[in-house]
């Protein structure tokens, strides 16, 4: 099972990724989480990534592609994986395609979670995340059981620095210009499936499981 999750920032990719990866027992590869871990540890990659992420811009393709290539070579990716937040440009999608081709493999599905722009600002400004395990919460739509604490690992949850209204608007523009073309890219390759991401979290998950059930 090799899944790509597509959709604008705030579509619910991270939220659904956790449930999908639990159910299908595949690693959740979130490029955003990998960058954030590097930023918190002040690695050279983290220092470079921060320059772009805090402004809402994409990290350059060559850096991102190398990082993902390395991650996909790991032992736990042998039987499949879910990519959340990658690819985000046509260049990245072509790189992934080359990577798969070299191994005689193909994508199972590119799942597009569709959410109109008017939902996104409220979702993103109310988002709270766990810096330790990456779980995503919301002040109104998905509150943790104990206020301020992650349900999964108990860490204090925080607001991401790039979840301000101004940065979210920039990220939406970047999505439209650079990532939206991937919808046609995957449609042309007959691997695109769409789900309505405006529904409740459990209903979106149910739709995704129905799609995945048909693919395996
Ligand atoms: P992405 O990874 O696509 O940027 P997240 O999964 O982090 O998005 O979700 C963004 C915010 O919206 C989070 O605060 C999350 O709790 C909330 N959220 C996710 N899915 C839904 C949904 N179906 N309905 C309402 N809120 C949601
Ligand atoms: P996310 O956690 O997916 O919302 O990603 C947070 C930020 O990390 C994005 O706004 C980008 O700046 C950066 N990022 C994540 N994935 C990629 C990618 N595939 N290509 C370039 N930048 C990325």
Tab-separated table of C-alpha atoms and ligand atoms in Angstrom:
chain	number	residue	atom	x	y	z
A	1	UNK	CA	0.000	0.000	0.000
A	2	UNK	CA	1.599	3.241	-1.152
A	3	UNK	CA	-0.563	6.268	-0.533
A	4	UNK	CA	-0.121	9.953	-1.309
A	5	UNK	CA	-2.414	12.347	0.593
A	6	UNK	CA	-3.246	15.529	-1.287
A	7	UNK	CA	-5.234	18.566	-0.215
A	8	UNK	CA	-4.830	22.150	0.911
A	9	UNK	CA	-3.279	22.999	4.281
A	10	UNK	CA	-5.946	22.261	6.884
A	11	UNK	CA	-7.778	19.681	4.765
A	12	UNK	CA	-7.259	17.080	7.484
A	13	UNK	CA	-4.346	15.150	5.941
A	14	UNK	CA	-2.432	14.733	9.201
A	15	UNK	CA	-5.581	13.827	11.131
A	16	UNK	CA	-6.607	11.142	8.630
A	17	UNK	CA	-3.018	9.937	8.147
A	18	UNK	CA	-2.803	8.858	11.805
A	19	UNK	CA	-5.963	6.710	11.497
A	20	UNK	CA	-5.047	5.263	8.085
A	21	UNK	CA	-1.548	4.287	9.234
A	22	UNK	CA	-2.933	2.677	12.400
A	23	UNK	CA	-5.461	0.651	10.466
A	24	UNK	CA	-3.117	-0.459	7.674
A	25	UNK	CA	0.055	-0.617	9.738
A	26	UNK	CA	2.203	1.495	7.418
A	27	UNK	CA	4.577	4.332	8.342
A	28	UNK	CA	3.258	7.896	8.258
A	29	UNK	CA	5.781	10.044	6.421
A	30	UNK	CA	4.970	13.707	6.964
A	31	UNK	CA	7.563	16.012	5.403
A	32	UNK	CA	6.253	18.832	7.620
A	33	UNK	CA	6.884	16.709	10.757
A	34	UNK	CA	10.408	15.801	9.562
A	35	UNK	CA	11.211	19.478	8.932
A	36	UNK	CA	9.786	20.485	12.334
A	37	UNK	CA	11.850	17.828	14.123
A	38	UNK	CA	14.976	19.139	12.391
A	39	UNK	CA	14.042	22.714	13.285
A	40	UNK	CA	13.581	21.825	16.961
A	41	UNK	CA	17.004	20.144	16.955
A	42	UNK	CA	18.618	23.014	14.996
A	43	UNK	CA	20.184	20.663	12.458
A	44	UNK	CA	21.583	22.246	9.243
A	45	UNK	CA	18.463	20.966	7.428
A	46	UNK	CA	16.229	22.488	10.114
A	47	UNK	CA	18.003	25.856	9.989
A	48	UNK	CA	17.604	25.984	6.186
A	49	UNK	CA	13.959	24.786	6.279
A	50	UNK	CA	12.946	27.387	8.894
A	51	UNK	CA	13.813	30.243	6.497
A	52	UNK	CA	11.035	29.070	4.187
A	53	UNK	CA	8.495	27.458	6.538
A	54	UNK	CA	8.010	30.455	8.850
A	55	UNK	CA	7.050	32.609	5.852
A	56	UNK	CA	4.629	30.014	4.479
A	57	UNK	CA	6.826	29.203	1.457
A	58	UNK	CA	7.857	25.735	0.310
A	59	UNK	CA	11.265	24.343	1.171
A	60	UNK	CA	13.255	24.061	-2.118
A	61	UNK	CA	12.624	20.904	-4.159
A	62	UNK	CA	16.183	19.509	-4.128
A	63	UNK	CA	16.376	19.593	-0.312
A	64	UNK	CA	12.913	18.075	0.096
A	65	UNK	CA	13.377	15.366	-2.535
A	66	UNK	CA	16.719	14.220	-1.054
A	67	UNK	CA	15.170	14.049	2.398
A	68	UNK	CA	12.236	11.941	1.180
A	69	UNK	CA	14.462	9.641	-0.916
A	70	UNK	CA	16.498	8.892	2.163
A	71	UNK	CA	13.407	8.236	4.295
A	72	UNK	CA	11.864	5.909	1.698
A	73	UNK	CA	14.976	3.690	1.673
A	74	UNK	CA	14.394	2.762	5.333
A	75	UNK	CA	13.481	-0.797	6.208
A	76	UNK	CA	9.991	0.106	7.511
A	77	UNK	CA	8.980	1.395	4.039
A	78	UNK	CA	9.468	-1.990	2.374
A	79	UNK	CA	5.802	-2.964	2.482
A	80	UNK	CA	4.313	0.460	1.903
A	81	UNK	CA	3.907	3.934	3.349
A	82	UNK	CA	1.710	6.972	3.445
A	83	UNK	CA	3.139	10.277	2.230
A	84	UNK	CA	1.514	13.320	3.888
A	85	UNK	CA	2.588	16.685	2.475
A	86	UNK	CA	4.755	15.226	-0.295
A	87	UNK	CA	4.746	15.701	-3.226
A	88	UNK	CA	3.822	19.386	-3.218
A	89	UNK	CA	5.187	20.375	-6.652
A	90	UNK	CA	5.206	18.725	-10.077
A	91	UNK	CA	8.998	18.345	-9.773
A	92	UNK	CA	8.537	16.399	-6.524
A	93	UNK	CA	5.803	14.233	-8.083
A	94	UNK	CA	8.096	13.416	-11.014
A	95	UNK	CA	10.899	12.533	-8.591
A	96	UNK	CA	8.591	10.165	-6.701
A	97	UNK	CA	7.503	8.612	-9.971
A	98	UNK	CA	11.148	8.010	-10.943
A	99	UNK	CA	11.873	6.528	-7.508
A	100	UNK	CA	8.966	4.077	-7.847
A	101	UNK	CA	9.783	3.204	-11.450
A	102	UNK	CA	13.367	2.298	-10.552
A	103	UNK	CA	11.977	-0.247	-8.104
A	104	UNK	CA	9.286	-1.466	-10.480
A	105	UNK	CA	6.616	-0.215	-8.098
A	106	UNK	CA	3.613	2.061	-8.409
A	107	UNK	CA	1.351	4.206	-6.253
A	108	UNK	CA	-1.770	2.516	-4.898
A	109	UNK	CA	-3.702	5.778	-4.724
A	110	UNK	CA	-3.387	9.561	-4.524
A	111	UNK	CA	-6.179	10.592	-2.150
A	112	UNK	CA	-7.384	14.166	-2.503
A	113	UNK	CA	-9.164	15.545	0.583
A	114	UNK	CA	-11.295	18.369	-0.758
A	115	UNK	CA	-12.092	21.331	1.502
A	116	UNK	CA	-13.072	24.771	0.170
A	117	UNK	CA	-11.001	27.813	1.106
A	118	UNK	CA	-13.665	29.283	3.427
A	119	UNK	CA	-13.266	26.373	5.907
A	120	UNK	CA	-9.502	26.580	6.080
A	121	UNK	CA	-8.760	29.718	8.123
A	122	UNK	CA	-10.954	28.571	11.042
A	123	UNK	CA	-9.433	25.101	10.947
A	124	UNK	CA	-5.856	26.344	10.848
A	125	UNK	CA	-6.045	29.128	13.418
A	126	UNK	CA	-7.784	26.724	15.855
A	127	UNK	CA	-5.307	23.912	15.220
A	128	UNK	CA	-3.159	22.702	18.107
A	129	UNK	CA	-0.492	20.045	17.612
A	130	UNK	CA	1.584	17.700	19.692
A	131	UNK	CA	5.271	18.525	19.094
A	132	UNK	CA	6.267	15.032	20.279
A	133	UNK	CA	4.070	12.726	18.169
A	134	UNK	CA	2.571	15.105	15.580
A	135	UNK	CA	-1.083	14.499	16.540
A	136	UNK	CA	-3.414	17.298	15.478
A	137	UNK	CA	-6.222	18.809	17.593
A	138	UNK	CA	-8.651	21.698	17.261
A	139	UNK	CA	-9.974	24.124	19.869
A	140	UNK	CA	-13.535	23.531	18.617
A	141	UNK	CA	-13.695	20.514	16.282
A	142	UNK	CA	-11.321	18.026	17.885
A	143	UNK	CA	-10.458	18.784	21.497
A	144	UNK	CA	-8.116	16.573	23.486
A	145	UNK	CA	-9.631	14.643	26.415
A	146	UNK	CA	-7.502	16.564	28.952
A	147	UNK	CA	-7.209	20.258	28.037
A	148	UNK	CA	-3.773	21.130	26.691
A	149	UNK	CA	-2.452	17.529	26.698
A	150	UNK	CA	-1.990	15.099	23.816
A	151	UNK	CA	-4.376	12.103	24.045
A	152	UNK	CA	-1.750	9.786	22.568
A	153	UNK	CA	1.465	10.658	24.416
A	154	UNK	CA	0.466	13.143	27.146
A	155	UNK	CA	2.812	15.941	25.957
A	156	UNK	CA	1.733	19.602	26.135
A	157	UNK	CA	0.075	20.598	22.856
A	158	UNK	CA	1.058	23.858	21.146
A	159	UNK	CA	0.079	26.206	18.346
A	160	UNK	CA	2.341	26.032	15.276
A	161	UNK	CA	4.204	29.241	14.471
A	162	UNK	CA	3.048	29.037	10.840
A	163	UNK	CA	-0.652	28.726	11.785
A	164	UNK	CA	-1.319	32.481	11.955
A	165	UNK	CA	-3.966	33.875	9.615
A	166	UNK	CA	-1.378	35.765	7.547
A	167	UNK	CA	0.859	32.719	6.991
A	168	UNK	CA	-2.131	30.479	6.290
A	169	UNK	CA	-3.245	32.860	3.501
A	170	UNK	CA	0.268	32.705	2.010
A	171	UNK	CA	0.265	28.890	2.241
A	172	UNK	CA	-3.111	28.737	0.490
A	173	UNK	CA	-1.725	30.840	-2.380
A	174	UNK	CA	1.348	28.584	-2.573
A	175	UNK	CA	-0.952	25.528	-2.606
A	176	UNK	CA	-2.990	26.933	-5.480
A	177	UNK	CA	0.038	27.855	-7.582
A	178	UNK	CA	2.335	24.895	-6.904
A	179	UNK	CA	0.416	21.928	-5.489
A	180	UNK	CA	-3.007	22.101	-7.156
A	181	UNK	CA	-1.497	21.076	-10.552
A	182	UNK	CA	-0.831	17.651	-8.974
A	183	UNK	CA	-4.561	16.923	-9.138
A	184	UNK	CA	-4.299	16.783	-12.948
A	185	UNK	CA	-0.947	14.992	-12.710
A	186	UNK	CA	-2.472	12.085	-10.769
A	187	UNK	CA	-5.782	12.176	-12.637
A	188	UNK	CA	-3.820	11.672	-15.880
A	189	UNK	CA	-2.214	8.583	-14.318
A	190	UNK	CA	-5.593	7.199	-13.176
A	191	UNK	CA	-4.673	6.971	-9.505
A	192	UNK	CA	-6.622	9.936	-8.108
A	193	UNK	CA	-9.541	9.419	-5.680
A	194	UNK	CA	-11.432	12.304	-4.070
A	195	UNK	CA	-13.080	12.544	-0.653
A	196	UNK	CA	-15.254	15.281	0.793
A	197	UNK	CA	-13.176	16.701	3.651
A	198	UNK	CA	-15.903	19.018	4.972
A	199	UNK	CA	-17.629	16.127	6.784
A	200	UNK	CA	-16.889	15.109	10.384
A	201	UNK	CA	-13.491	13.482	11.015
A	202	UNK	CA	-14.919	9.948	11.435
A	203	UNK	CA	-17.075	10.277	8.310
A	204	UNK	CA	-14.063	11.343	6.228
A	205	UNK	CA	-12.165	8.333	7.560
A	206	UNK	CA	-15.049	6.035	6.608
A	207	UNK	CA	-15.008	7.364	3.012
A	208	UNK	CA	-11.239	6.844	2.852
A	209	UNK	CA	-11.520	3.261	4.113
A	210	UNK	CA	-14.151	2.535	1.454
A	211	UNK	CA	-11.777	3.791	-1.249
A	212	UNK	CA	-8.789	1.887	0.151
A	213	UNK	CA	-10.900	-1.260	0.487
A	214	UNK	CA	-11.463	-1.205	-3.271
A	215	UNK	CA	-7.744	-0.779	-3.993
A	216	UNK	CA	-6.378	-3.753	-2.052
B	1	LIG	P1	-3.457	19.144	7.309
B	1	LIG	O1	-2.518	18.060	7.796
B	1	LIG	O2	-4.142	18.796	6.027
B	1	LIG	O3	-2.821	20.504	7.257
B	1	LIG	P2	-4.822	18.702	9.883
B	1	LIG	O4	-5.103	17.240	9.869
B	1	LIG	O5	-3.747	19.173	10.786
B	1	LIG	O6	-4.622	19.269	8.372
B	1	LIG	O7	-6.194	19.435	10.240
B	1	LIG	C1	-6.251	20.862	10.344
B	1	LIG	C2	-7.155	21.254	11.534
B	1	LIG	O8	-8.515	20.920	11.231
B	1	LIG	C3	-6.806	20.523	12.827
B	1	LIG	O9	-7.006	21.428	13.899
B	1	LIG	C4	-7.805	19.361	12.867
B	1	LIG	O10	-8.089	18.949	14.206
B	1	LIG	C5	-9.029	19.966	12.183
B	1	LIG	N1	-9.764	18.987	11.374
B	1	LIG	C6	-9.262	17.958	10.633
B	1	LIG	N2	-10.257	17.295	9.996
B	1	LIG	C7	-11.406	17.947	10.325
B	1	LIG	C8	-12.804	17.761	9.992
B	1	LIG	N3	-13.182	16.765	9.161
B	1	LIG	N4	-13.695	18.617	10.509
B	1	LIG	C9	-13.309	19.640	11.332
B	1	LIG	N5	-12.027	19.865	11.695
B	1	LIG	C10	-11.087	19.032	11.210
B	2	LIG	P1	2.771	20.741	6.756
B	2	LIG	O1	3.092	20.215	8.108
B	2	LIG	O2	2.535	19.645	5.751
B	2	LIG	O3	1.658	21.761	6.787
B	2	LIG	O4	4.092	21.489	6.229
B	2	LIG	C1	4.568	22.629	6.920
B	2	LIG	C2	5.526	23.393	6.023
B	2	LIG	O5	6.687	22.581	5.726
B	2	LIG	C3	4.976	23.808	4.657
B	2	LIG	O6	4.236	25.014	4.716
B	2	LIG	C4	6.279	23.958	3.849
B	2	LIG	O7	6.933	25.180	4.156
B	2	LIG	C5	7.142	22.821	4.397
B	2	LIG	N1	6.946	21.593	3.597
B	2	LIG	C6	6.344	20.439	3.998
B	2	LIG	N2	6.346	19.530	3.002
B	2	LIG	C7	6.959	20.121	1.944
B	2	LIG	C8	7.235	19.724	0.616
B	2	LIG	N3	6.868	18.504	0.155
B	2	LIG	N4	7.890	20.582	-0.200
B	2	LIG	C9	8.278	21.787	0.242
B	2	LIG	N5	8.016	22.251	1.473
B	2	LIG	C10	7.349	21.434	2.329
